[in-house]
Every structure is written in structure tokens, then in C-alpha cells.
Short mmCIF file of N, CA, C and O in Angstrom, two decimals:
data_model
loop_
_atom_site.label_atom_id
_atom_site.label_comp_id
_atom_site.label_asym_id
_atom_site.label_seq_id
_atom_site.Cartn_x
_atom_site.Cartn_y
_atom_site.Cartn_z
N UNK F 1366 0.84 -1.17 0.00
CA UNK F 1366 0.00 0.00 0.00
C UNK F 1366 0.89 1.24 0.00
O UNK F 1366 1.81 1.34 0.80
N UNK F 1367 0.58 2.18 -0.89
CA UNK F 1367 1.39 3.38 -0.96
C UNK F 1367 0.48 4.59 -1.18
O UNK F 1367 -0.43 4.55 -2.00
N UNK F 1368 0.76 5.63 -0.41
CA UNK F 1368 0.02 6.88 -0.54
C UNK F 1368 1.02 7.98 -0.89
O UNK F 1368 2.10 8.04 -0.33
N UNK F 1369 0.65 8.81 -1.84
CA UNK F 1369 1.50 9.93 -2.22
C UNK F 1369 0.71 11.22 -2.10
O UNK F 1369 -0.52 11.21 -2.05
N UNK F 1370 1.43 12.32 -2.08
CA UNK F 1370 0.77 13.62 -2.05
C UNK F 1370 0.25 13.91 -3.45
O UNK F 1370 1.00 13.87 -4.43
N UNK F 1371 -1.03 14.18 -3.55
CA UNK F 1371 -1.63 14.50 -4.84
C UNK F 1371 -1.71 16.00 -5.02
O UNK F 1371 -0.85 16.74 -4.56
N UNK F 1372 -2.77 16.47 -5.65
CA UNK F 1372 -2.97 17.89 -5.88
C UNK F 1372 -3.17 18.59 -4.54
O UNK F 1372 -3.83 18.08 -3.65
N UNK F 1373 -2.60 19.76 -4.38
CA UNK F 1373 -2.74 20.50 -3.13
C UNK F 1373 -2.13 19.71 -1.99
O UNK F 1373 -1.03 19.20 -2.08
N UNK F 1374 -2.88 19.57 -0.90
CA UNK F 1374 -2.38 18.82 0.25
C UNK F 1374 -3.05 17.46 0.37
O UNK F 1374 -2.89 16.77 1.38
N UNK F 1375 -3.82 17.05 -0.63
CA UNK F 1375 -4.52 15.76 -0.58
C UNK F 1375 -3.56 14.60 -0.71
O UNK F 1375 -2.57 14.67 -1.45
N UNK F 1376 -3.86 13.52 -0.02
CA UNK F 1376 -3.12 12.28 -0.14
C UNK F 1376 -3.88 11.36 -1.09
O UNK F 1376 -5.10 11.27 -1.04
N UNK F 1377 -3.17 10.67 -1.97
CA UNK F 1377 -3.78 9.80 -2.97
C UNK F 1377 -3.24 8.39 -2.82
O UNK F 1377 -2.02 8.20 -2.77
N UNK F 1378 -4.13 7.41 -2.74
CA UNK F 1378 -3.73 6.01 -2.70
C UNK F 1378 -3.43 5.57 -4.13
O UNK F 1378 -4.30 5.65 -5.01
N UNK F 1379 -2.22 5.11 -4.38
CA UNK F 1379 -1.86 4.68 -5.73
C UNK F 1379 -2.71 3.50 -6.17
O UNK F 1379 -3.20 3.45 -7.30
N UNK F 1380 -2.93 2.52 -5.29
CA UNK F 1380 -3.71 1.33 -5.65
C UNK F 1380 -5.13 1.69 -6.07
O UNK F 1380 -5.67 1.12 -7.00
N UNK F 1381 -5.75 2.64 -5.38
CA UNK F 1381 -7.12 3.03 -5.70
C UNK F 1381 -7.21 3.75 -7.04
O UNK F 1381 -8.24 3.72 -7.69
N UNK F 1382 -6.15 4.41 -7.46
CA UNK F 1382 -6.19 5.21 -8.68
C UNK F 1382 -5.76 4.50 -9.95
O UNK F 1382 -5.88 5.04 -11.03
N UNK F 1383 -5.26 3.27 -9.82
CA UNK F 1383 -4.77 2.56 -11.01
C UNK F 1383 -5.90 1.89 -11.78
O UNK F 1383 -6.86 1.40 -11.20
N UNK F 1384 -5.75 1.84 -13.09
CA UNK F 1384 -6.67 1.08 -13.94
C UNK F 1384 -6.39 -0.40 -13.69
O UNK F 1384 -5.25 -0.84 -13.78
N UNK F 1385 -7.41 -1.19 -13.38
CA UNK F 1385 -7.22 -2.60 -13.04
C UNK F 1385 -7.44 -3.54 -14.22
O UNK F 1385 -7.06 -4.70 -14.17
N UNK F 1386 -8.05 -3.04 -15.28
CA UNK F 1386 -8.22 -3.83 -16.51
C UNK F 1386 -8.49 -2.86 -17.65
O UNK F 1386 -9.18 -1.86 -17.46
N UNK F 1387 -7.93 -3.13 -18.82
CA UNK F 1387 -8.19 -2.31 -20.00
C UNK F 1387 -8.03 -3.20 -21.23
O UNK F 1387 -7.37 -4.23 -21.19
N UNK F 1388 -8.65 -2.77 -22.32
CA UNK F 1388 -8.48 -3.52 -23.56
C UNK F 1388 -8.84 -2.66 -24.76
O UNK F 1388 -9.59 -1.70 -24.67
N UNK F 1389 -8.25 -3.04 -25.87
CA UNK F 1389 -8.60 -2.52 -27.19
C UNK F 1389 -8.85 -3.77 -28.02
O UNK F 1389 -7.98 -4.63 -28.11
N UNK F 1390 -10.06 -3.90 -28.55
CA UNK F 1390 -10.36 -5.11 -29.32
C UNK F 1390 -10.99 -4.78 -30.65
O UNK F 1390 -11.58 -3.72 -30.83
N UNK F 1391 -10.82 -5.70 -31.58
CA UNK F 1391 -11.50 -5.64 -32.86
C UNK F 1391 -12.77 -6.44 -32.71
O UNK F 1391 -12.73 -7.64 -32.41
N UNK F 1392 -13.91 -5.78 -32.86
CA UNK F 1392 -15.19 -6.43 -32.61
C UNK F 1392 -15.86 -7.00 -33.84
O UNK F 1392 -16.88 -7.66 -33.73
N UNK F 1393 -15.31 -6.76 -35.03
CA UNK F 1393 -15.91 -7.31 -36.25
C UNK F 1393 -15.35 -8.71 -36.51
O UNK F 1393 -14.23 -9.01 -36.10
N UNK F 1394 -16.11 -9.54 -37.20
CA UNK F 1394 -15.68 -10.92 -37.43
C UNK F 1394 -15.62 -11.65 -36.09
O UNK F 1394 -16.51 -11.52 -35.27
N UNK F 1395 -14.57 -12.40 -35.88
CA UNK F 1395 -14.37 -13.05 -34.58
C UNK F 1395 -13.68 -12.04 -33.67
O UNK F 1395 -12.56 -11.63 -33.95
N UNK F 1396 -14.34 -11.59 -32.59
CA UNK F 1396 -13.73 -10.58 -31.72
C UNK F 1396 -12.37 -11.05 -31.20
O UNK F 1396 -12.20 -12.22 -30.84
N UNK F 1397 -11.41 -10.12 -31.17
CA UNK F 1397 -10.06 -10.46 -30.70
C UNK F 1397 -9.43 -9.23 -30.06
O UNK F 1397 -9.62 -8.10 -30.53
N UNK F 1398 -8.67 -9.46 -28.98
CA UNK F 1398 -7.93 -8.37 -28.35
C UNK F 1398 -6.78 -7.93 -29.24
O UNK F 1398 -6.01 -8.76 -29.71
N UNK F 1399 -6.67 -6.63 -29.47
CA UNK F 1399 -5.49 -6.06 -30.12
C UNK F 1399 -4.40 -5.86 -29.07
O UNK F 1399 -3.23 -6.02 -29.34
N UNK F 1400 -4.84 -5.49 -27.86
CA UNK F 1400 -3.96 -5.36 -26.71
C UNK F 1400 -4.86 -5.33 -25.49
O UNK F 1400 -6.02 -4.88 -25.56
N UNK F 1401 -4.37 -5.82 -24.35
CA UNK F 1401 -5.21 -5.85 -23.16
C UNK F 1401 -4.37 -6.03 -21.91
O UNK F 1401 -3.20 -6.44 -21.98
N UNK F 1402 -4.99 -5.75 -20.78
CA UNK F 1402 -4.41 -5.99 -19.47
C UNK F 1402 -5.51 -6.55 -18.57
O UNK F 1402 -6.61 -5.98 -18.52
N UNK F 1403 -5.24 -7.67 -17.92
CA UNK F 1403 -6.15 -8.35 -16.99
C UNK F 1403 -7.43 -8.85 -17.67
O UNK F 1403 -8.50 -8.85 -17.07
N UNK F 1404 -7.32 -9.28 -18.91
CA UNK F 1404 -8.45 -9.91 -19.60
C UNK F 1404 -8.03 -11.31 -20.03
O UNK F 1404 -6.99 -11.48 -20.68
N UNK F 1405 -8.83 -12.30 -19.66
CA UNK F 1405 -8.54 -13.69 -20.01
C UNK F 1405 -9.10 -14.04 -21.38
O UNK F 1405 -8.47 -14.75 -22.15
N UNK F 1406 -10.31 -13.52 -21.69
CA UNK F 1406 -10.95 -13.88 -22.95
C UNK F 1406 -12.14 -12.96 -23.21
O UNK F 1406 -12.56 -12.20 -22.34
N UNK F 1407 -12.68 -13.09 -24.42
CA UNK F 1407 -13.89 -12.39 -24.84
C UNK F 1407 -14.92 -13.47 -25.19
O UNK F 1407 -14.59 -14.43 -25.91
N UNK F 1408 -16.14 -13.29 -24.73
CA UNK F 1408 -17.23 -14.16 -25.15
C UNK F 1408 -18.14 -13.34 -26.05
O UNK F 1408 -18.65 -12.30 -25.64
N UNK F 1409 -18.34 -13.80 -27.29
CA UNK F 1409 -19.22 -13.12 -28.24
C UNK F 1409 -20.63 -13.65 -28.01
O UNK F 1409 -20.89 -14.83 -28.23
N UNK F 1410 -21.54 -12.81 -27.52
CA UNK F 1410 -22.89 -13.26 -27.18
C UNK F 1410 -23.94 -12.80 -28.19
O UNK F 1410 -25.13 -12.99 -27.97
N UNK F 1411 -23.51 -12.19 -29.30
CA UNK F 1411 -24.43 -11.76 -30.35
C UNK F 1411 -23.93 -10.47 -30.98
O UNK F 1411 -22.93 -9.90 -30.55
N UNK F 1412 -24.64 -10.00 -31.99
CA UNK F 1412 -24.25 -8.76 -32.66
C UNK F 1412 -24.22 -7.62 -31.65
O UNK F 1412 -25.21 -7.38 -30.94
N UNK F 1413 -23.09 -6.94 -31.55
CA UNK F 1413 -22.94 -5.82 -30.65
C UNK F 1413 -22.90 -6.19 -29.18
O UNK F 1413 -22.96 -5.32 -28.32
N UNK F 1414 -22.79 -7.46 -28.86
CA UNK F 1414 -22.82 -7.92 -27.47
C UNK F 1414 -21.60 -8.79 -27.18
O UNK F 1414 -21.30 -9.72 -27.92
N UNK F 1415 -20.93 -8.48 -26.09
CA UNK F 1415 -19.74 -9.23 -25.68
C UNK F 1415 -19.68 -9.31 -24.16
O UNK F 1415 -20.26 -8.49 -23.46
N UNK F 1416 -18.90 -10.27 -23.69
CA UNK F 1416 -18.55 -10.35 -22.28
C UNK F 1416 -17.03 -10.37 -22.19
O UNK F 1416 -16.38 -11.18 -22.84
N UNK F 1417 -16.48 -9.45 -21.40
CA UNK F 1417 -15.05 -9.39 -21.13
C UNK F 1417 -14.79 -10.18 -19.86
O UNK F 1417 -15.33 -9.84 -18.80
N UNK F 1418 -13.99 -11.24 -19.94
CA UNK F 1418 -13.68 -12.10 -18.81
C UNK F 1418 -12.31 -11.73 -18.25
O UNK F 1418 -11.34 -11.64 -19.01
N UNK F 1419 -12.23 -11.50 -16.95
CA UNK F 1419 -11.00 -11.02 -16.32
C UNK F 1419 -10.05 -12.15 -15.96
O UNK F 1419 -10.48 -13.25 -15.60
N UNK F 1420 -8.76 -11.88 -15.99
CA UNK F 1420 -7.74 -12.83 -15.54
C UNK F 1420 -7.71 -12.87 -14.01
O UNK F 1420 -7.64 -13.93 -13.40
N UNK F 1421 -7.74 -11.69 -13.39
CA UNK F 1421 -7.82 -11.56 -11.94
C UNK F 1421 -9.14 -10.88 -11.63
O UNK F 1421 -9.42 -9.79 -12.14
N UNK F 1422 -9.96 -11.51 -10.81
CA UNK F 1422 -11.29 -10.98 -10.51
C UNK F 1422 -11.23 -9.68 -9.73
O UNK F 1422 -10.29 -9.42 -8.98
N UNK F 1423 -12.28 -8.88 -9.89
CA UNK F 1423 -12.49 -7.73 -9.04
C UNK F 1423 -13.05 -8.23 -7.71
O UNK F 1423 -13.53 -9.37 -7.61
N UNK F 1424 -13.03 -7.41 -6.68
CA UNK F 1424 -13.54 -7.80 -5.36
C UNK F 1424 -15.06 -8.00 -5.39
O UNK F 1424 -15.60 -8.79 -4.62
N UNK F 1425 -15.73 -7.29 -6.30
CA UNK F 1425 -17.18 -7.39 -6.45
C UNK F 1425 -17.54 -6.88 -7.84
O UNK F 1425 -16.65 -6.53 -8.62
N UNK F 1426 -18.81 -6.78 -8.13
CA UNK F 1426 -19.26 -6.21 -9.39
C UNK F 1426 -19.38 -4.70 -9.34
O UNK F 1426 -19.86 -4.07 -10.29
N UNK F 1427 -18.91 -4.08 -8.25
CA UNK F 1427 -19.05 -2.64 -8.05
C UNK F 1427 -17.82 -1.88 -8.52
O UNK F 1427 -17.21 -1.12 -7.78
N UNK F 1428 -17.45 -2.07 -9.78
CA UNK F 1428 -16.35 -1.34 -10.39
C UNK F 1428 -16.93 -0.42 -11.46
O UNK F 1428 -18.13 -0.48 -11.75
N UNK F 1429 -16.10 0.42 -12.02
CA UNK F 1429 -16.58 1.31 -13.08
C UNK F 1429 -15.95 0.92 -14.41
O UNK F 1429 -14.86 0.34 -14.45
N UNK F 1430 -16.64 1.24 -15.48
CA UNK F 1430 -16.14 0.95 -16.82
C UNK F 1430 -16.39 2.17 -17.71
O UNK F 1430 -17.49 2.71 -17.73
N UNK F 1431 -15.36 2.58 -18.43
CA UNK F 1431 -15.51 3.61 -19.44
C UNK F 1431 -15.19 2.96 -20.78
O UNK F 1431 -14.23 2.20 -20.88
N UNK F 1432 -16.02 3.19 -21.77
CA UNK F 1432 -15.80 2.57 -23.06
C UNK F 1432 -16.16 3.48 -24.21
O UNK F 1432 -16.94 4.42 -24.06
N UNK F 1433 -15.56 3.17 -25.35
CA UNK F 1433 -15.90 3.89 -26.57
C UNK F 1433 -15.72 2.94 -27.74
O UNK F 1433 -15.04 1.91 -27.62
N UNK F 1434 -16.34 3.27 -28.85
CA UNK F 1434 -16.27 2.39 -30.01
C UNK F 1434 -16.39 3.20 -31.28
O UNK F 1434 -16.90 4.32 -31.28
N UNK F 1435 -15.93 2.62 -32.38
CA UNK F 1435 -16.05 3.27 -33.67
C UNK F 1435 -15.32 2.48 -34.74
O UNK F 1435 -14.69 1.46 -34.48
N UNK F 1436 -15.45 2.94 -35.96
CA UNK F 1436 -14.78 2.33 -37.10
C UNK F 1436 -13.56 3.16 -37.46
O UNK F 1436 -13.36 4.25 -36.96
N UNK F 1437 -12.74 2.64 -38.34
CA UNK F 1437 -11.53 3.35 -38.75
C UNK F 1437 -11.87 4.52 -39.66
O UNK F 1437 -12.09 4.35 -40.85
N UNK F 1438 -11.97 5.71 -39.07
CA UNK F 1438 -12.18 6.97 -39.80
C UNK F 1438 -13.50 7.06 -40.56
O UNK F 1438 -13.66 7.91 -41.41
N UNK F 1439 -14.46 6.18 -40.25
CA UNK F 1439 -15.75 6.25 -40.93
C UNK F 1439 -16.92 6.36 -39.96
O UNK F 1439 -18.06 6.24 -40.36
N UNK F 1440 -16.65 6.60 -38.68
CA UNK F 1440 -17.71 6.65 -37.68
C UNK F 1440 -18.48 7.95 -37.82
O UNK F 1440 -17.93 9.04 -37.66
N UNK F 1441 -19.77 7.84 -38.15
CA UNK F 1441 -20.61 9.02 -38.28
C UNK F 1441 -21.85 8.93 -37.39
O UNK F 1441 -22.52 9.92 -37.17
N UNK F 1442 -22.16 7.76 -36.89
CA UNK F 1442 -23.32 7.54 -36.04
C UNK F 1442 -22.87 7.46 -34.59
O UNK F 1442 -21.86 6.82 -34.29
N UNK F 1443 -23.61 8.10 -33.69
CA UNK F 1443 -23.27 8.05 -32.27
C UNK F 1443 -23.33 6.64 -31.72
O UNK F 1443 -24.11 5.81 -32.19
N UNK F 1444 -22.47 6.36 -30.74
CA UNK F 1444 -22.43 5.07 -30.10
C UNK F 1444 -22.58 5.22 -28.60
O UNK F 1444 -22.22 6.23 -28.01
N UNK F 1445 -23.10 4.16 -27.97
CA UNK F 1445 -23.23 4.11 -26.53
C UNK F 1445 -22.89 2.69 -26.08
O UNK F 1445 -23.31 1.72 -26.72
N UNK F 1446 -22.11 2.58 -25.02
CA UNK F 1446 -21.81 1.29 -24.42
C UNK F 1446 -22.72 1.15 -23.21
O UNK F 1446 -22.72 2.01 -22.33
N UNK F 1447 -23.51 0.09 -23.15
CA UNK F 1447 -24.39 -0.15 -22.01
C UNK F 1447 -24.08 -1.52 -21.41
O UNK F 1447 -23.56 -2.40 -22.10
N UNK F 1448 -24.42 -1.69 -20.14
CA UNK F 1448 -24.26 -3.01 -19.54
C UNK F 1448 -25.32 -3.94 -20.13
O UNK F 1448 -26.45 -3.53 -20.37
N UNK F 1449 -24.93 -5.18 -20.38
CA UNK F 1449 -25.85 -6.16 -20.96
C UNK F 1449 -26.30 -7.16 -19.90
O UNK F 1449 -27.14 -8.00 -20.16
N UNK F 1450 -25.70 -7.07 -18.72
CA UNK F 1450 -26.07 -7.91 -17.57
C UNK F 1450 -25.46 -7.23 -16.35
O UNK F 1450 -24.60 -6.36 -16.47
N UNK F 1451 -25.90 -7.61 -15.18
CA UNK F 1451 -25.32 -7.07 -13.95
C UNK F 1451 -23.84 -7.42 -13.91
O UNK F 1451 -23.48 -8.59 -14.08
N UNK F 1452 -22.95 -6.43 -13.74
CA UNK F 1452 -21.52 -6.73 -13.68
C UNK F 1452 -21.22 -7.71 -12.54
O UNK F 1452 -21.82 -7.63 -11.47
N UNK F 1453 -20.29 -8.62 -12.79
CA UNK F 1453 -19.85 -9.57 -11.77
C UNK F 1453 -18.36 -9.34 -11.49
O UNK F 1453 -17.70 -8.62 -12.23
N UNK F 1454 -17.85 -9.99 -10.48
CA UNK F 1454 -16.44 -9.83 -10.15
C UNK F 1454 -15.54 -10.42 -11.22
O UNK F 1454 -14.40 -10.01 -11.38
N UNK F 1455 -16.05 -11.37 -12.01
CA UNK F 1455 -15.22 -12.07 -12.99
C UNK F 1455 -15.44 -11.65 -14.43
O UNK F 1455 -14.66 -12.03 -15.31
N UNK F 1456 -16.49 -10.84 -14.71
CA UNK F 1456 -16.79 -10.51 -16.11
C UNK F 1456 -17.65 -9.26 -16.21
O UNK F 1456 -18.43 -8.94 -15.31
N UNK F 1457 -17.51 -8.57 -17.36
CA UNK F 1457 -18.33 -7.42 -17.68
C UNK F 1457 -18.99 -7.66 -19.03
O UNK F 1457 -18.31 -7.81 -20.05
N UNK F 1458 -20.32 -7.71 -19.05
CA UNK F 1458 -21.08 -7.90 -20.29
C UNK F 1458 -21.58 -6.55 -20.77
O UNK F 1458 -22.13 -5.77 -19.99
N UNK F 1459 -21.39 -6.29 -22.07
CA UNK F 1459 -21.81 -4.99 -22.60
C UNK F 1459 -22.52 -5.15 -23.94
O UNK F 1459 -22.43 -6.18 -24.61
N UNK F 1460 -23.20 -4.09 -24.30
CA UNK F 1460 -23.90 -4.00 -25.59
C UNK F 1460 -23.50 -2.68 -26.23
O UNK F 1460 -23.47 -1.65 -25.57
N UNK F 1461 -23.18 -2.70 -27.52
CA UNK F 1461 -22.81 -1.51 -28.27
C UNK F 1461 -24.03 -1.07 -29.07
O UNK F 1461 -24.46 -1.77 -29.98
N UNK F 1462 -24.59 0.08 -28.70
CA UNK F 1462 -25.85 0.56 -29.28
C UNK F 1462 -25.59 1.84 -30.07
O UNK F 1462 -24.90 2.75 -29.60
N UNK F 1463 -26.16 1.91 -31.27
CA UNK F 1463 -26.06 3.12 -32.10
C UNK F 1463 -27.17 4.11 -31.72
O UNK F 1463 -28.13 3.76 -31.05
N UNK F 1464 -27.05 5.34 -32.20
CA UNK F 1464 -28.02 6.38 -31.86
C UNK F 1464 -29.43 6.07 -32.38
O UNK F 1464 -30.40 6.62 -31.87
N UNK F 1465 -29.56 5.16 -33.34
CA UNK F 1465 -30.90 4.76 -33.81
C UNK F 1465 -31.42 3.53 -33.06
O UNK F 1465 -32.39 2.91 -33.48
N UNK F 1466 -30.78 3.15 -31.95
CA UNK F 1466 -31.12 2.03 -31.08
C UNK F 1466 -30.82 0.65 -31.67
O UNK F 1466 -31.22 -0.36 -31.11
N UNK F 1467 -30.13 0.60 -32.80
CA UNK F 1467 -29.69 -0.70 -33.31
C UNK F 1467 -28.37 -1.07 -32.64
O UNK F 1467 -27.72 -0.24 -32.01
N UNK F 1468 -27.99 -2.33 -32.72
CA UNK F 1468 -26.71 -2.78 -32.16
C UNK F 1468 -25.79 -3.16 -33.30
O UNK F 1468 -26.25 -3.48 -34.40
N UNK F 1469 -24.47 -3.13 -33.06
CA UNK F 1469 -23.54 -3.48 -34.11
C UNK F 1469 -22.21 -3.89 -33.52
O UNK F 1469 -21.90 -3.60 -32.37
N UNK F 1470 -21.41 -4.56 -34.32
CA UNK F 1470 -20.02 -4.86 -34.00
C UNK F 1470 -19.19 -3.72 -34.60
O UNK F 1470 -19.49 -3.25 -35.69
N UNK F 1471 -18.16 -3.30 -33.89
CA UNK F 1471 -17.32 -2.21 -34.38
C UNK F 1471 -15.87 -2.65 -34.49
O UNK F 1471 -15.41 -3.54 -33.77
N UNK F 1472 -15.14 -1.99 -35.36
CA UNK F 1472 -13.72 -2.27 -35.56
C UNK F 1472 -12.92 -2.01 -34.30
O UNK F 1472 -12.05 -2.79 -33.92
N UNK F 1473 -13.21 -0.90 -33.62
CA UNK F 1473 -12.48 -0.51 -32.42
C UNK F 1473 -13.43 -0.44 -31.24
O UNK F 1473 -14.35 0.38 -31.23
N UNK F 1474 -13.21 -1.31 -30.26
CA UNK F 1474 -13.97 -1.29 -29.01
C UNK F 1474 -12.94 -1.20 -27.89
O UNK F 1474 -12.06 -2.05 -27.79
N UNK F 1475 -13.02 -0.13 -27.10
CA UNK F 1475 -11.95 0.23 -26.18
C UNK F 1475 -12.53 0.47 -24.78
O UNK F 1475 -13.49 1.22 -24.65
N UNK F 1476 -11.92 -0.15 -23.75
CA UNK F 1476 -12.44 -0.07 -22.39
C UNK F 1476 -11.35 0.12 -21.36
O UNK F 1476 -10.24 -0.37 -21.53
N UNK F 1477 -11.68 0.79 -20.27
CA UNK F 1477 -10.85 0.81 -19.07
C UNK F 1477 -11.77 0.59 -17.87
O UNK F 1477 -12.87 1.13 -17.83
N UNK F 1478 -11.31 -0.23 -16.94
CA UNK F 1478 -12.11 -0.57 -15.76
C UNK F 1478 -11.31 -0.26 -14.50
O UNK F 1478 -10.13 -0.55 -14.42
N UNK F 1479 -12.02 0.34 -13.54
CA UNK F 1479 -11.40 0.74 -12.28
C UNK F 1479 -12.21 0.20 -11.11
O UNK F 1479 -13.44 0.21 -11.15
N UNK F 1480 -11.53 -0.29 -10.10
CA UNK F 1480 -12.16 -0.79 -8.90
C UNK F 1480 -11.16 -1.57 -8.09
O UNK F 1480 -9.96 -1.58 -8.38
N UNK F 1481 -11.64 -2.26 -7.07
CA UNK F 1481 -10.77 -3.06 -6.20
C UNK F 1481 -10.69 -4.49 -6.72
O UNK F 1481 -11.71 -5.09 -7.02
N UNK F 1482 -9.47 -5.01 -6.80
CA UNK F 1482 -9.30 -6.41 -7.19
C UNK F 1482 -9.51 -7.30 -5.97
O UNK F 1482 -9.37 -6.86 -4.83
N UNK F 1483 -9.85 -8.56 -6.24
CA UNK F 1483 -10.07 -9.54 -5.15
C UNK F 1483 -8.77 -9.79 -4.40
O UNK F 1483 -7.70 -9.61 -4.89
#
């Protein structure tokens, strides 16, 4: 455990501030990680739907996820990443939804997850 001085006089826990899992994946065709940290595998559950399985579990499903998606220089429709199931300590299921409420697979699907590991 390590605490450092952050902005002003605040103390910041390094462990609490680190990203605990991240990935960049190609979601078209057979989904595959281009690069990742703390991800064991991807489960393709349908068009625009995936489950990211962690190598090391989180302490609970109470972590945060930030994600974005798009195609290579051709993205013109808004995208939204939503949870597709209640997050668990071992996996995060998501759905990629376009602004017209349809779902799709995208060339670039990018995530970072923060929380406490088990």
C-alpha cells in the first residue's frame, strides 16, 4: 500500500487510482484483443454484445467501466456502451448501441475498468 501527495495537500492512494483492466479489441468478425491488461478472454454473445472475462477478478461487481467504439475513420453515427447484464467480479457484459437504437459490431472497441481487485 502506498500513498503519495496529490494535488494541493490531498493524499492519494496509488492502488485506488490505477486502472485494473483495459483492452482494445477488434469487434468485427471473430472478436479479438489487439492489446489488453487483466483480460482472459472475450465471449461473443451476439451482434454488438460481448462479455469481457478477467484474468484476476475484481472484489465485487461494483467497479466502473468507461468505453468507446467506432470504425476506422468512418464513424458518423453516435455510439453508446451499455451493460448487458449485472456486472460480476469475474466478467463485464456490454452492448454496443447506435443512436438509432440498433446494435452493431465495431472495428475498435476500447475499455478501461477501475475498482478493487479480489
